[in-house]
XYZ file of C-alpha atoms in Angstrom:
548
model
C 41.259 28.916 -16.463
C 42.963 25.192 -15.484
C 45.751 24.181 -16.479
C 47.084 20.417 -16.199
C 50.701 19.679 -17.395
C 51.706 16.406 -16.427
C 55.249 15.289 -17.623
C 56.061 12.810 -18.630
C 53.639 10.139 -18.827
C 55.482 7.164 -18.837
C 54.145 4.104 -20.532
C 55.061 5.853 -23.916
C 57.925 5.877 -25.609
C 59.197 8.820 -27.598
C 58.111 13.421 -26.867
C 54.140 13.753 -26.858
C 52.110 16.165 -25.701
C 49.024 16.628 -26.119
C 46.933 19.761 -24.861
C 43.367 19.452 -24.549
C 40.578 21.953 -23.160
C 37.883 20.797 -20.290
C 33.729 22.120 -20.264
C 31.383 21.129 -18.465
C 33.819 18.055 -17.389
C 34.701 16.535 -21.015
C 37.467 17.155 -23.312
C 35.972 20.147 -26.145
C 38.992 20.520 -28.326
C 42.517 19.009 -28.252
C 46.206 19.695 -29.899
C 48.737 16.410 -30.030
C 51.995 17.680 -30.365
C 54.998 14.887 -31.380
C 58.375 16.908 -29.896
C 60.536 15.199 -31.395
C 62.187 15.443 -35.054
C 64.010 12.419 -36.941
C 64.492 13.313 -40.293
C 65.520 10.368 -41.130
C 64.675 10.456 -45.032
C 67.461 12.243 -44.911
C 70.212 9.623 -43.440
C 69.528 7.239 -46.006
C 69.888 9.661 -49.206
C 72.867 8.482 -51.324
C 73.240 5.219 -48.820
C 72.175 2.012 -51.060
C 69.049 0.036 -50.199
C 70.473 -2.334 -48.465
C 72.043 0.346 -46.319
C 68.258 1.321 -45.823
C 67.042 -0.980 -44.651
C 69.330 -1.726 -41.754
C 69.952 1.945 -41.391
C 65.957 2.822 -40.863
C 65.319 0.089 -38.050
C 66.789 2.505 -36.069
C 63.512 4.416 -36.054
C 62.112 2.638 -33.484
C 63.506 -0.435 -30.841
C 59.982 -1.951 -29.981
C 59.207 -2.445 -34.197
C 62.468 -2.836 -35.863
C 61.885 -5.284 -37.797
C 58.616 -3.556 -39.988
C 60.873 -1.243 -41.105
C 63.392 -2.942 -42.606
C 60.141 -5.442 -43.945
C 58.638 -2.442 -45.183
C 62.655 -0.903 -46.733
C 63.036 -4.200 -48.499
C 59.686 -4.642 -49.871
C 59.942 -1.218 -51.212
C 64.060 -2.194 -52.739
C 62.455 -5.137 -54.160
C 59.983 -3.702 -56.056
C 62.659 -1.465 -57.400
C 64.592 -3.800 -58.134
C 61.903 -6.271 -59.470
C 62.605 -9.214 -56.950
C 60.159 -11.718 -56.487
C 61.627 -13.904 -52.622
C 61.094 -16.877 -52.658
C 58.887 -19.004 -50.219
C 61.761 -19.842 -47.743
C 61.925 -16.356 -47.177
C 58.938 -15.897 -47.170
C 57.794 -17.802 -44.179
C 61.270 -16.511 -42.544
C 59.826 -13.095 -42.652
C 56.113 -13.826 -41.794
C 58.274 -15.483 -38.346
C 60.735 -12.522 -37.822
C 57.710 -10.265 -38.071
C 55.667 -12.050 -35.803
C 57.992 -12.390 -32.301
C 57.896 -8.652 -33.142
C 53.915 -8.456 -33.114
C 53.280 -11.243 -30.007
C 56.544 -9.001 -28.219
C 54.999 -5.509 -29.169
C 50.889 -6.235 -28.568
C 51.729 -8.171 -25.067
C 54.480 -5.229 -24.181
C 51.446 -3.182 -24.584
C 48.718 -4.624 -22.953
C 50.259 -5.906 -20.323
C 53.222 -3.382 -19.175
C 52.158 -0.421 -20.556
C 48.330 0.178 -21.137
C 47.129 -2.084 -18.482
C 48.226 0.047 -15.743
C 45.287 2.324 -16.254
C 42.798 -0.301 -15.438
C 44.657 -2.363 -12.571
C 45.244 -1.171 -9.630
C 48.532 -3.424 -7.756
C 48.076 -1.629 -4.282
C 44.330 -2.864 -4.339
C 45.749 -6.564 -4.653
C 47.336 -5.963 -1.371
C 43.044 -6.604 0.050
C 42.832 -9.382 -2.102
C 41.832 -12.985 -0.522
C 44.380 -14.885 -2.628
C 42.119 -18.643 -2.520
C 39.660 -15.931 -3.973
C 41.722 -14.475 -6.330
C 42.327 -18.556 -7.119
C 38.943 -18.821 -7.545
C 37.554 -15.854 -9.457
C 40.763 -16.422 -11.825
C 39.034 -20.098 -12.676
C 36.049 -18.876 -12.917
C 37.485 -16.214 -15.485
C 39.031 -19.343 -17.740
C 42.433 -17.241 -17.053
C 45.228 -18.898 -16.503
C 47.084 -19.255 -12.649
C 50.299 -19.858 -13.002
C 51.934 -17.762 -10.388
C 51.767 -17.943 -6.549
C 49.954 -15.419 -5.635
C 50.215 -15.039 -2.116
C 53.704 -14.537 -3.156
C 52.934 -11.967 -5.060
C 51.360 -10.267 -2.372
C 54.524 -10.433 -0.138
C 56.734 -8.502 -3.009
C 53.852 -6.012 -2.862
C 53.155 -5.671 0.620
C 57.714 -5.294 0.996
C 57.197 -2.163 -1.943
C 54.400 -0.864 -0.277
C 56.393 -0.689 3.133
C 59.673 0.957 2.003
C 58.041 3.380 -0.223
C 59.447 2.389 -3.197
C 56.346 1.209 -5.720
C 59.438 0.393 -8.690
C 58.026 -0.749 -11.883
C 54.104 0.660 -10.584
C 55.421 4.163 -9.311
C 54.503 7.313 -10.961
C 50.695 6.173 -11.736
C 47.945 7.508 -10.883
C 46.268 4.937 -8.818
C 44.410 7.430 -6.629
C 42.622 9.531 -10.038
C 39.000 10.563 -8.968
C 39.422 10.329 -5.722
C 40.606 7.034 -5.904
C 37.549 5.764 -7.767
C 39.147 5.920 -11.295
C 40.120 2.333 -10.900
C 37.174 -0.021 -10.502
C 38.799 -3.735 -10.352
C 38.156 -6.007 -7.072
C 41.195 -6.726 -5.847
C 41.151 -10.498 -6.348
C 41.146 -9.423 -10.470
C 44.118 -6.449 -9.595
C 46.065 -9.359 -7.808
C 45.732 -11.814 -10.882
C 46.606 -9.175 -13.156
C 49.343 -7.695 -11.785
C 50.580 -11.733 -11.982
C 49.972 -11.451 -15.792
C 51.935 -8.164 -15.963
C 55.347 -9.637 -14.360
C 54.449 -12.958 -16.590
C 54.040 -11.079 -19.068
C 57.651 -9.787 -18.710
C 58.970 -12.745 -19.362
C 56.997 -13.673 -22.263
C 57.535 -10.591 -24.360
C 61.501 -10.844 -23.392
C 60.413 -14.792 -25.478
C 58.809 -13.656 -27.899
C 62.420 -11.212 -29.371
C 64.747 -14.328 -28.255
C 62.479 -15.769 -31.640
C 63.694 -12.641 -33.457
C 67.061 -12.887 -32.368
C 67.729 -16.722 -33.652
C 66.713 -15.808 -37.250
C 67.467 -11.553 -36.687
C 70.787 -12.492 -34.897
C 70.062 -9.345 -32.283
C 66.587 -7.216 -31.755
C 66.613 -5.283 -31.252
C 67.573 -4.163 -34.962
C 67.841 -7.382 -36.829
C 70.568 -8.399 -39.507
C 69.305 -10.648 -41.795
C 66.140 -9.160 -43.036
C 67.567 -7.565 -46.716
C 66.517 -6.794 -49.924
C 66.127 -10.458 -52.094
C 64.808 -12.431 -49.362
C 66.903 -13.491 -46.114
C 70.225 -14.337 -44.364
C 68.896 -16.226 -41.900
C 69.403 -19.817 -43.123
C 67.667 -22.173 -40.615
C 69.752 -25.717 -38.504
C 67.731 -29.047 -37.312
C 69.345 -27.136 -33.613
C 67.079 -23.202 -34.296
C 64.323 -24.753 -35.543
C 63.945 -27.178 -32.237
C 64.457 -23.413 -30.657
C 61.466 -21.511 -32.145
C 58.591 -24.642 -32.150
C 59.849 -24.666 -28.709
C 59.702 -20.867 -27.588
C 56.700 -20.151 -30.606
C 54.240 -23.630 -29.066
C 55.310 -21.252 -25.390
C 53.936 -17.867 -26.359
C 51.238 -19.355 -27.358
C 49.851 -21.404 -24.589
C 50.071 -18.566 -22.772
C 48.718 -15.671 -25.010
C 46.369 -18.763 -25.114
C 45.026 -18.691 -22.086
C 45.508 -15.202 -20.677
C 45.291 -12.792 -22.503
C 41.360 -12.436 -24.415
C 40.318 -13.934 -20.400
C 42.068 -11.053 -18.815
C 40.710 -8.509 -21.328
C 36.778 -10.004 -21.216
C 37.383 -9.711 -16.742
C 38.527 -6.356 -16.836
C 36.121 -5.255 -19.608
C 32.802 -4.948 -17.320
C 34.124 -2.715 -14.753
C 35.557 -0.026 -17.729
C 32.190 -0.739 -20.112
C 31.254 3.341 -19.832
C 35.091 3.374 -21.743
C 32.578 2.199 -25.215
C 31.203 4.934 -25.027
C 34.115 7.253 -26.017
C 37.272 7.584 -27.718
C 35.853 7.038 -31.226
C 38.399 9.814 -33.276
C 38.026 9.745 -36.736
C 36.077 6.928 -37.525
C 37.921 5.825 -40.986
C 40.971 3.468 -41.198
C 43.962 1.900 -42.606
C 45.594 -1.190 -43.208
C 47.754 -1.750 -45.656
C 48.361 -5.329 -44.495
C 50.953 -7.983 -43.031
C 51.747 -11.323 -43.015
C 52.521 -12.243 -46.712
C 50.711 -15.269 -48.375
C 51.808 -17.257 -51.336
C 50.263 -14.918 -53.227
C 52.064 -11.838 -52.513
C 48.919 -9.958 -53.082
C 48.155 -7.372 -50.482
C 44.673 -8.211 -50.315
C 45.448 -12.009 -49.620
C 47.498 -11.066 -46.831
C 47.176 -12.875 -43.306
C 46.381 -9.624 -42.221
C 44.715 -7.983 -45.406
C 45.045 -4.669 -46.849
C 41.825 -2.873 -46.643
C 40.973 1.029 -46.648
C 37.322 1.773 -44.633
C 35.339 4.997 -44.510
C 33.318 6.372 -41.891
C 30.486 3.959 -43.171
C 32.622 1.036 -43.013
C 32.557 0.199 -46.194
C 35.918 -0.700 -47.604
C 37.509 -1.006 -50.327
C 41.607 -1.480 -51.521
C 44.464 1.148 -51.848
C 45.085 3.653 -54.208
C 48.486 4.814 -53.592
C 47.917 8.372 -55.287
C 45.210 9.343 -52.377
C 47.791 9.683 -49.937
C 49.008 13.143 -49.474
C 51.062 14.691 -46.581
C 49.814 17.883 -45.321
C 52.596 20.409 -43.578
C 50.925 23.735 -42.565
C 50.365 23.025 -39.230
C 53.747 21.091 -38.759
C 57.330 22.344 -38.343
C 58.486 22.042 -42.062
C 58.963 25.091 -44.508
C 55.789 25.755 -46.626
C 51.889 25.183 -46.068
C 52.236 22.381 -49.461
C 49.816 19.707 -48.938
C 52.358 16.842 -50.773
C 50.562 13.760 -53.403
C 52.625 10.244 -52.339
C 55.228 9.175 -53.052
C 57.255 12.768 -52.943
C 60.536 13.134 -51.430
C 60.546 16.427 -49.164
C 61.627 16.836 -46.158
C 62.656 20.082 -45.354
C 62.637 21.027 -40.995
C 61.614 24.467 -39.896
C 60.976 24.964 -36.291
C 59.369 28.082 -35.411
C 57.504 27.849 -31.810
C 54.172 26.182 -30.242
C 50.865 27.447 -31.124
C 48.116 25.598 -31.259
C 47.049 28.128 -33.867
C 49.710 27.527 -36.071
C 52.245 25.262 -36.158
C 52.780 22.702 -32.951
C 54.296 19.714 -34.154
C 56.899 17.615 -35.615
C 54.318 15.313 -36.985
C 53.071 15.700 -41.068
C 48.985 15.552 -41.355
C 48.859 12.381 -43.767
C 45.418 12.191 -45.295
C 43.654 9.616 -47.547
C 41.804 10.973 -50.659
C 41.550 14.592 -47.943
C 40.638 12.868 -44.710
C 42.322 12.182 -41.491
C 42.100 8.125 -41.067
C 43.693 6.196 -38.171
C 46.006 3.153 -38.193
C 46.315 0.328 -35.707
C 45.221 -2.547 -34.344
C 41.592 -1.151 -34.440
C 42.639 -1.213 -37.928
C 43.938 -4.517 -38.498
C 41.153 -6.181 -37.663
C 38.289 -4.455 -39.096
C 39.938 -4.967 -42.686
C 40.489 -8.660 -41.782
C 36.523 -8.744 -40.162
C 35.723 -6.983 -43.676
C 37.384 -9.506 -45.840
C 35.337 -12.507 -43.989
C 38.839 -13.918 -42.422
C 37.245 -16.406 -40.719
C 39.351 -16.827 -37.229
C 39.016 -12.812 -36.850
C 35.068 -12.689 -37.454
C 34.636 -15.603 -34.728
C 36.629 -14.159 -32.195
C 35.547 -10.593 -32.823
C 31.195 -11.722 -32.436
C 32.155 -13.909 -29.851
C 33.833 -10.550 -28.188
C 30.690 -8.208 -29.077
C 28.573 -10.682 -27.975
C 30.265 -10.815 -24.553
C 30.741 -7.003 -24.329
C 26.576 -6.999 -24.822
C 26.833 -5.952 -28.152
C 26.043 -8.664 -30.686
C 26.685 -8.073 -34.020
C 27.433 -3.841 -33.690
C 30.477 -3.568 -34.452
C 30.815 -0.600 -33.865
C 31.161 -0.420 -30.398
C 34.692 -1.782 -30.963
C 35.209 1.895 -32.266
C 36.090 3.461 -28.419
C 38.414 3.862 -26.210
C 37.561 -0.005 -24.932
C 36.938 -1.334 -28.597
C 40.156 -0.151 -29.823
C 42.005 -2.099 -26.508
C 40.278 -4.831 -26.691
C 40.064 -6.209 -30.066
C 44.305 -6.276 -30.382
C 44.217 -9.265 -28.544
C 42.423 -11.023 -31.160
C 44.951 -10.010 -32.934
C 47.226 -11.032 -30.529
C 46.045 -14.720 -30.683
C 45.741 -15.348 -34.190
C 49.619 -13.651 -34.837
C 50.420 -16.450 -32.629
C 48.534 -19.202 -33.845
C 50.199 -18.550 -38.073
C 53.303 -18.715 -35.630
C 52.748 -22.374 -34.958
C 51.920 -22.879 -38.625
C 54.845 -21.394 -40.067
C 57.145 -23.314 -37.981
C 55.185 -26.215 -39.191
C 55.352 -24.976 -43.195
C 58.848 -23.853 -42.405
C 60.199 -27.182 -41.422
C 58.202 -29.169 -44.665
C 59.859 -26.480 -46.112
C 63.885 -27.985 -45.267
C 62.842 -31.393 -45.114
C 62.425 -30.873 -48.440
C 65.550 -29.847 -49.684
C 63.829 -26.427 -50.753
C 67.396 -24.232 -49.998
C 66.198 -21.240 -51.556
C 66.774 -18.010 -49.419
C 68.050 -15.150 -52.037
C 67.816 -14.262 -54.848
C 69.315 -10.922 -56.812
C 68.523 -8.124 -58.100
C 68.005 -7.836 -62.269
C 68.413 -4.077 -62.057
C 69.743 -1.468 -59.888
C 67.312 1.095 -60.893
C 64.050 2.172 -60.551
C 61.260 3.039 -57.614
C 59.078 0.994 -55.255
C 56.996 1.482 -52.503
C 56.401 -0.874 -49.477
C 52.922 -0.836 -47.965
C 53.340 -2.658 -44.777
C 52.246 -2.661 -40.928
C 54.171 -2.433 -38.126
C 52.416 -3.087 -34.148
C 50.753 -0.072 -34.029
C 49.568 0.637 -37.595
C 49.790 1.219 -41.188
C 54.029 1.651 -42.297
C 55.262 3.112 -45.815
C 58.154 3.576 -47.147
C 58.777 4.699 -50.793
C 62.257 5.451 -52.425
C 63.825 5.612 -55.632
C 66.628 4.176 -56.229
C 69.566 4.761 -59.342
C 72.374 3.032 -60.453
C 71.948 1.956 -56.728
C 72.073 4.253 -54.671
C 68.830 5.747 -53.039
C 67.645 9.617 -54.723
C 64.428 9.998 -52.708
C 63.328 8.084 -49.515
C 59.926 8.657 -48.008
C 57.745 7.237 -44.864
C 54.468 7.219 -43.229
C 54.854 5.425 -39.646
C 51.612 5.064 -38.318
C 51.937 7.126 -34.979
C 51.714 9.744 -38.152
C 48.414 8.914 -38.870
C 47.341 8.705 -35.548
C 48.779 11.942 -34.139
C 48.336 13.816 -37.266
C 47.544 18.224 -36.457
C 44.293 19.374 -38.064
C 44.858 19.558 -42.027
C 44.197 22.548 -43.299
C 39.990 22.399 -42.935
C 40.780 22.720 -38.958
C 39.204 18.852 -39.000
C 41.506 17.217 -36.071
C 43.595 14.237 -36.421
C 42.526 10.691 -35.217
C 43.440 10.861 -31.634
C 42.707 14.960 -30.599
C 39.310 13.631 -32.300
C 39.474 10.665 -29.993
C 39.943 11.968 -26.929
C 37.535 14.920 -28.220
C 33.819 14.149 -25.639
C 36.496 12.372 -23.483
C 34.628 12.318 -19.438
C 37.228 14.511 -17.227
C 36.297 13.905 -13.328
C 40.149 14.711 -12.230
C 41.735 17.386 -14.148
C 44.595 16.708 -11.896
C 45.174 12.573 -13.104
C 42.620 12.657 -16.464
C 42.923 9.338 -16.501
C 40.424 8.654 -19.889
C 42.530 11.044 -21.047
C 44.944 8.464 -20.928
C 43.659 5.370 -21.488
C 42.818 6.627 -24.872
C 45.830 7.312 -25.365
C 47.686 4.816 -24.639
C 44.884 2.702 -26.728
C 46.283 3.950 -29.554
C 50.128 1.990 -28.835
C 51.556 5.860 -29.701
C 55.825 5.339 -30.148
C 55.904 8.493 -27.911
C 56.485 9.526 -24.673
C 54.152 12.319 -23.110
C 53.247 15.177 -21.845
C 49.240 16.257 -21.216
C 48.303 19.260 -20.685
C 44.652 20.569 -20.234
C 43.029 24.002 -20.433
C 39.491 24.513 -18.257
C 38.326 27.875 -19.407
C 35.775 28.587 -17.056
C 38.289 28.403 -14.146
C 41.244 30.203 -13.028
C 43.180 27.735 -11.551
C 46.801 26.359 -11.786
C 48.490 22.514 -11.344
C 51.510 21.376 -12.571
C 53.650 18.363 -11.676
C 56.294 16.517 -12.748
C 56.523 12.675 -12.897
C 59.383 10.059 -13.276
C 58.629 6.258 -14.200
C 60.732 6.180 -10.374
C 57.772 8.991 -8.564
C 60.171 11.775 -8.264
C 58.026 14.853 -8.074
């Protein structure tokens, strides 16, 4: 048996363990374990829905707006509130800014280093890099010569700074395939992305008062009232972000993809998808959102969500009992036993839709929008498929490379919508519309907030009596994706996506890492691999600073 332990894998937030069994160079089984119990449902009990919208943001520092938003929608359904048009627009801008921050951060600063080797950029010819960038249609805002000097200084002093602790030498140095010039271009955009995701957070801070954990998103609407100066700031930032995203993200994706085209052949997962929809249109209907709701089965057929089909199974998670609960339910009883892949091995519950595992995330949203014929999404996805050499074959998006690539389409779509929403808000203010907040008609009721975080379908449900929460439930995107095996022994979406991944380096399974990052899990992770045919043992511990 060969076991490889890497702890932690960088570029993921939180605590995640992935254990894989490898047979004949491919993953034959996998177990995904979330290593952190939060219990936020228990924290908000006996508090007001207004308090809950602030507290649940603390689940995450990357997608706090989405948690506040979903919680607020649940409260508004319980209270019988329909928010104003101004509040709808402002919330869309606030949510859109967070999505742009997260998507830019994920693609360049979290996932890209599975494909891009900044050290290889030292071999590049800067002039050729400019020519390649022009041919690829991607931006050339950075000084490639100056960047090479900075990289050289990192390498010469033995400290690689932000590029430390990665697997650039995986598979005897053949795991990374880009030419030096493309590595140089993408490394430049990595550094630019650090600035652009910060600008997206500035938009959130203007509207939300600060970021992370905004203060103005409240049940009943918004506490943000735009001024001329703030609208001017929003327009400047949104235009700047759009211009960078439009010039950079999809061109970079198309430039990188041909070198890793084999990643279209693995990483599919369960092949079923949930998206609750995000960004409200004037109708406030889930199926009419700018990114609409959709449940997609394994034949890629689309249907509307039915809440009563959402369940969670406890039998392989560290909670009491082996029940399967139907949403909405309000039971959270943690009980840690031990890590045992044949019994209980994760803090993540096992959500299902109609009794089956479903994937959440950018791929799910794009597929739902594609199936509902959202014009921009259809046009861009069809163009991507053609560029990947698979015109009209939407099924190829069900892969590690497909999951990674389509999220850039969503990023550009949202960046364009942000320009529209800022213009819409300007017109509303100009017309004298000053309706931003509405009082509740009751303080007793129940409601569910179907929404999306950048990583996928987000569900908050609550019961309220006399203004106090008596029950609360949350199903976050990563819960869907990191679900353990269900009662029938069927693996969760990420576990299924890992099965079949080629493993060319048992000590640095780079393809498995690419698949994990394609889901953008909100966790930090340790990866464990077993190969029953051998008896070797290998272990390494890495940190972001390269310490071993």
